[in-house]
PDB file of C-alpha atoms in Angstrom:
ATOM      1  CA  UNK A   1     -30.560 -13.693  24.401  1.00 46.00           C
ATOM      2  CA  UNK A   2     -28.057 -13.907  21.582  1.00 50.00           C
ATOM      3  CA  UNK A   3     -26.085 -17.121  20.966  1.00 48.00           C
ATOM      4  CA  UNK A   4     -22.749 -17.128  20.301  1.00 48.00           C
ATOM      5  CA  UNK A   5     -21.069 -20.509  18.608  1.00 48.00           C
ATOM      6  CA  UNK A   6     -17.521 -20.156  18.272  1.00 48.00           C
ATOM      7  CA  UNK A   7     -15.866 -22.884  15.932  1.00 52.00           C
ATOM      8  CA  UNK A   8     -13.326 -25.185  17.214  1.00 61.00           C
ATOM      9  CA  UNK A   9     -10.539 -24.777  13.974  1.00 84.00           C
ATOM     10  CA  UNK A  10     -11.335 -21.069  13.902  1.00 87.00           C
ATOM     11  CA  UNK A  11     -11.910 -17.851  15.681  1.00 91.00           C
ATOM     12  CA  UNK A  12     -12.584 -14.076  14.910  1.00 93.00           C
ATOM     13  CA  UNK A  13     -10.355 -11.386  15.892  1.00 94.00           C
ATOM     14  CA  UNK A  14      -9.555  -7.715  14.876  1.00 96.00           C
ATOM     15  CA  UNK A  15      -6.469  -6.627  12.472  1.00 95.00           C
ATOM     16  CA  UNK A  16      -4.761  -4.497  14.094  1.00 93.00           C
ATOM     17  CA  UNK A  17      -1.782  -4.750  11.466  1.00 91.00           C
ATOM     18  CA  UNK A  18      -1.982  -1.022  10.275  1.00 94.00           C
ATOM     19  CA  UNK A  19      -2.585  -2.831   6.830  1.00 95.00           C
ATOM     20  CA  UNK A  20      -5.357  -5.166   5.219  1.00 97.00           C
ATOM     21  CA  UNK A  21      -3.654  -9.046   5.341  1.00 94.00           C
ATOM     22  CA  UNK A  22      -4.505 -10.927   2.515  1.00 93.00           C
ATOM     23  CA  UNK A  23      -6.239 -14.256   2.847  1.00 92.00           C
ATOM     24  CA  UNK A  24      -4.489 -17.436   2.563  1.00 88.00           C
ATOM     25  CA  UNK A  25      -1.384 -15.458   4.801  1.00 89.00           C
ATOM     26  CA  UNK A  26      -0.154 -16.941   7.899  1.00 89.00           C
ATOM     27  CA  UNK A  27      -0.254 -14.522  10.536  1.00 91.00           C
ATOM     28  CA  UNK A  28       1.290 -14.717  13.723  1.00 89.00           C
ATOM     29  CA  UNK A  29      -0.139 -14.123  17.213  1.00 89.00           C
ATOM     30  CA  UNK A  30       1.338 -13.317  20.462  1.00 84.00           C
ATOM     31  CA  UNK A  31       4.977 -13.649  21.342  1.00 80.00           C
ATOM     32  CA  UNK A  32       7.926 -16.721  20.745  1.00 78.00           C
ATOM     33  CA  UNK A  33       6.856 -18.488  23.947  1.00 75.00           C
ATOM     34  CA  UNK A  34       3.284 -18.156  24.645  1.00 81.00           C
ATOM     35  CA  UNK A  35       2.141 -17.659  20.595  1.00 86.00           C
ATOM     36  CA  UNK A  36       0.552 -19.358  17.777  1.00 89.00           C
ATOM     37  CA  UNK A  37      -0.257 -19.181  14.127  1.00 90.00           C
ATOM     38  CA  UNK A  38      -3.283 -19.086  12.206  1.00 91.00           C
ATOM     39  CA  UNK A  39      -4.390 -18.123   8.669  1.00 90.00           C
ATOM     40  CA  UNK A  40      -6.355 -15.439   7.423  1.00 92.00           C
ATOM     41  CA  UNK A  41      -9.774 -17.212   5.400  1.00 90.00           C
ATOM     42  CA  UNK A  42     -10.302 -13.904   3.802  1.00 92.00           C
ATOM     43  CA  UNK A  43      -8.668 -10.933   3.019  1.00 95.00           C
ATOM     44  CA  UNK A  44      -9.780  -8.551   6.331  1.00 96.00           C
ATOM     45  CA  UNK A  45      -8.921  -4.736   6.393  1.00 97.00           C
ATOM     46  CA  UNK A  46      -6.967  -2.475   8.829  1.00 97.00           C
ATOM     47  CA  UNK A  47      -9.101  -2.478  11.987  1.00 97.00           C
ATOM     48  CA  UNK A  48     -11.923  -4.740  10.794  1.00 97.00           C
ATOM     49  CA  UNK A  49     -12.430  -8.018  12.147  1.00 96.00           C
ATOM     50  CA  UNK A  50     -12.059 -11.267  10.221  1.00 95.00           C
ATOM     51  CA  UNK A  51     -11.909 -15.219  10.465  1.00 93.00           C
ATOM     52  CA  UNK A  52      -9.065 -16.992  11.420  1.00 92.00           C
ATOM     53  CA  UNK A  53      -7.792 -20.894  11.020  1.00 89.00           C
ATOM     54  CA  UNK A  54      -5.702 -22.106  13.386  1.00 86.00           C
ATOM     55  CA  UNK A  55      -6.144 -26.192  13.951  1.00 83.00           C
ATOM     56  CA  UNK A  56      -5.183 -28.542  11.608  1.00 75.00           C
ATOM     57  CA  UNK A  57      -5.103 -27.338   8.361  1.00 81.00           C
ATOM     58  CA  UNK A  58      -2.628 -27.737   5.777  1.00 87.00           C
ATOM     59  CA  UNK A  59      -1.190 -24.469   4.120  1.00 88.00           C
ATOM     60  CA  UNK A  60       1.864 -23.219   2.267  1.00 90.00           C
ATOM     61  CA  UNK A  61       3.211 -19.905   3.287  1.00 92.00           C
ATOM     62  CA  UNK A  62       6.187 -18.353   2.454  1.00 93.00           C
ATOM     63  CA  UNK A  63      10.044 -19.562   3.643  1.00 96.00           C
ATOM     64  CA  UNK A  64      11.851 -17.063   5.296  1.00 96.00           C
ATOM     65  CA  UNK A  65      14.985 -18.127   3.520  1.00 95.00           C
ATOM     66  CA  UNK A  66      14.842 -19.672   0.075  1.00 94.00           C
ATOM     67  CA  UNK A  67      18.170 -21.955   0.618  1.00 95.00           C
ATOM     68  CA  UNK A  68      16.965 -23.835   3.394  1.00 94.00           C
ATOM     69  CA  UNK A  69      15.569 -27.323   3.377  1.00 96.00           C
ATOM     70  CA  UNK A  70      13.814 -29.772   5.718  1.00 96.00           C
ATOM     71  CA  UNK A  71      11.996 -33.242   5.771  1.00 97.00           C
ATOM     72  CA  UNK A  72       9.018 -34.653   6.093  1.00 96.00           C
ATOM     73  CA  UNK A  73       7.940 -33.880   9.784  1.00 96.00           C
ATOM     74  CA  UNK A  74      10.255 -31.239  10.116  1.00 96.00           C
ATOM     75  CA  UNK A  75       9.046 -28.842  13.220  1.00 96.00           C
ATOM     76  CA  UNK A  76       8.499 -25.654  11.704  1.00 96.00           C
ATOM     77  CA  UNK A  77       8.182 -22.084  13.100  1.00 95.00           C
ATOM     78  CA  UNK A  78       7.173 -18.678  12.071  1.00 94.00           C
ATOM     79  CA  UNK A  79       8.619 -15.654  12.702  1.00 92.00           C
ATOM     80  CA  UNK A  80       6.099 -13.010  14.765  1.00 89.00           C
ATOM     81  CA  UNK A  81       6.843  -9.961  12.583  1.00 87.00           C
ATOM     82  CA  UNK A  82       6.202 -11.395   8.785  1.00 89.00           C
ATOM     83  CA  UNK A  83       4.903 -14.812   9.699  1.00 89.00           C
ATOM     84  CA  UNK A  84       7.867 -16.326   6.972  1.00 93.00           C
ATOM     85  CA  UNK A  85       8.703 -20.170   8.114  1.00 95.00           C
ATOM     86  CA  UNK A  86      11.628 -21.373   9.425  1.00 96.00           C
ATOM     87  CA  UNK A  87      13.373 -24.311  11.056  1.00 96.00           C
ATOM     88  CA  UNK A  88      14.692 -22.068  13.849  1.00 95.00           C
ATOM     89  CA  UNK A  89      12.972 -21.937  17.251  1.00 94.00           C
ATOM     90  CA  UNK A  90      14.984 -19.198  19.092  1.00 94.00           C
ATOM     91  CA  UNK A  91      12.753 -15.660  18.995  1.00 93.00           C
ATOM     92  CA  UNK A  92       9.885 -17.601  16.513  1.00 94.00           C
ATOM     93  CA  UNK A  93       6.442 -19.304  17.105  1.00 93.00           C
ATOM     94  CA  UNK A  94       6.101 -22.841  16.593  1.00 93.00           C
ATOM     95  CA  UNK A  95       3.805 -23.290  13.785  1.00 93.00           C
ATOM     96  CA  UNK A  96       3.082 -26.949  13.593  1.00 93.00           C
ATOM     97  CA  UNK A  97       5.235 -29.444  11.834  1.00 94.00           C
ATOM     98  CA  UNK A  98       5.752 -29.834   7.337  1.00 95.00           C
ATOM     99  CA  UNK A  99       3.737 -32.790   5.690  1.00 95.00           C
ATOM    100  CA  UNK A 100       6.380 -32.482   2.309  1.00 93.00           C
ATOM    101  CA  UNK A 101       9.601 -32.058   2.672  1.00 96.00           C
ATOM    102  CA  UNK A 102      11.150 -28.773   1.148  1.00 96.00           C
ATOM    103  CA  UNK A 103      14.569 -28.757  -0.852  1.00 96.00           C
ATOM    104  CA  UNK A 104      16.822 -25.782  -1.007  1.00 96.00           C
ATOM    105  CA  UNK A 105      15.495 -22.920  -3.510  1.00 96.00           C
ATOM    106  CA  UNK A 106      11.454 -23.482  -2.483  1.00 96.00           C
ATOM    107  CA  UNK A 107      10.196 -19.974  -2.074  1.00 95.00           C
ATOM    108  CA  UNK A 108       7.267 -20.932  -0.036  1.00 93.00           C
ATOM    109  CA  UNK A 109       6.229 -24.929   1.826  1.00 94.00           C
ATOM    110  CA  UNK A 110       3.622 -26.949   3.205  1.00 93.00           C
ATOM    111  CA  UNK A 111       2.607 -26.409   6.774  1.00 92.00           C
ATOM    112  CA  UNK A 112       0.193 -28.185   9.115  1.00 92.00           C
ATOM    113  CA  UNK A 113      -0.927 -26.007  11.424  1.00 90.00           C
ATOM    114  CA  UNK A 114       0.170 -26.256  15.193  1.00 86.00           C
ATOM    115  CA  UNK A 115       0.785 -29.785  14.815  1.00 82.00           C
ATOM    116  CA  UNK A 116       2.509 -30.724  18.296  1.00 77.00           C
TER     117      UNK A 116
END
């Protein structure tokens, strides 16, 4: 019998992006209400499977727009198609909450992951 030990800050699933998605990226999964965020550990290939973060971590990924600017413990949220962060809940995923705050003309910010 094989045995399977899944991680509890991680989990394996298949890209089915069309495209390879580079490690360190946040990706998005699922829709605005019932999705979540997680962050390629490696860079995994159109229709290959690869390892996934999701709990706890703290990453920078990329703001959706440059000019805005948030504190410390600022709720943050991505958006499902490109996974960019943002401040705004309405059609994005809650991706956790910022640990630094982020002035106007950051291109990307700190995020830890699904932080409630």
């Amino acid at each position: 019998m094989a045995l399977n030990i899944a991680y509890s800050d991680c989990f394996s699933s298949v890209n089915t992006s069309g495209a390879t998605i580079v490690g360190g990226s946040l990706v998005a999964f699922g829709s605005a209400a019932a999705g979540f965020v997680a962050v390629a550990a490696d860079d995994i290939p159109a229709g290959e499977a690869g390892l996934y973060v999701f709990s706890g971590s703290v990453v920078q990924a990329a703001k959706l727009n440059a000019a805005d600017s948030w504190a410390v413990g600022a709720v943050l949220f991505a958006v499902p198609a490109s996974g960019l962060l943002t401040t705004t809940s309405t059609g994005n995923i809650r991706a956790g909450r910022a640990p630094h705050a982020s002035a106007a003309g950051d291109t990307t910010a700190s995020l830890v992951l699904n932080l409630a």
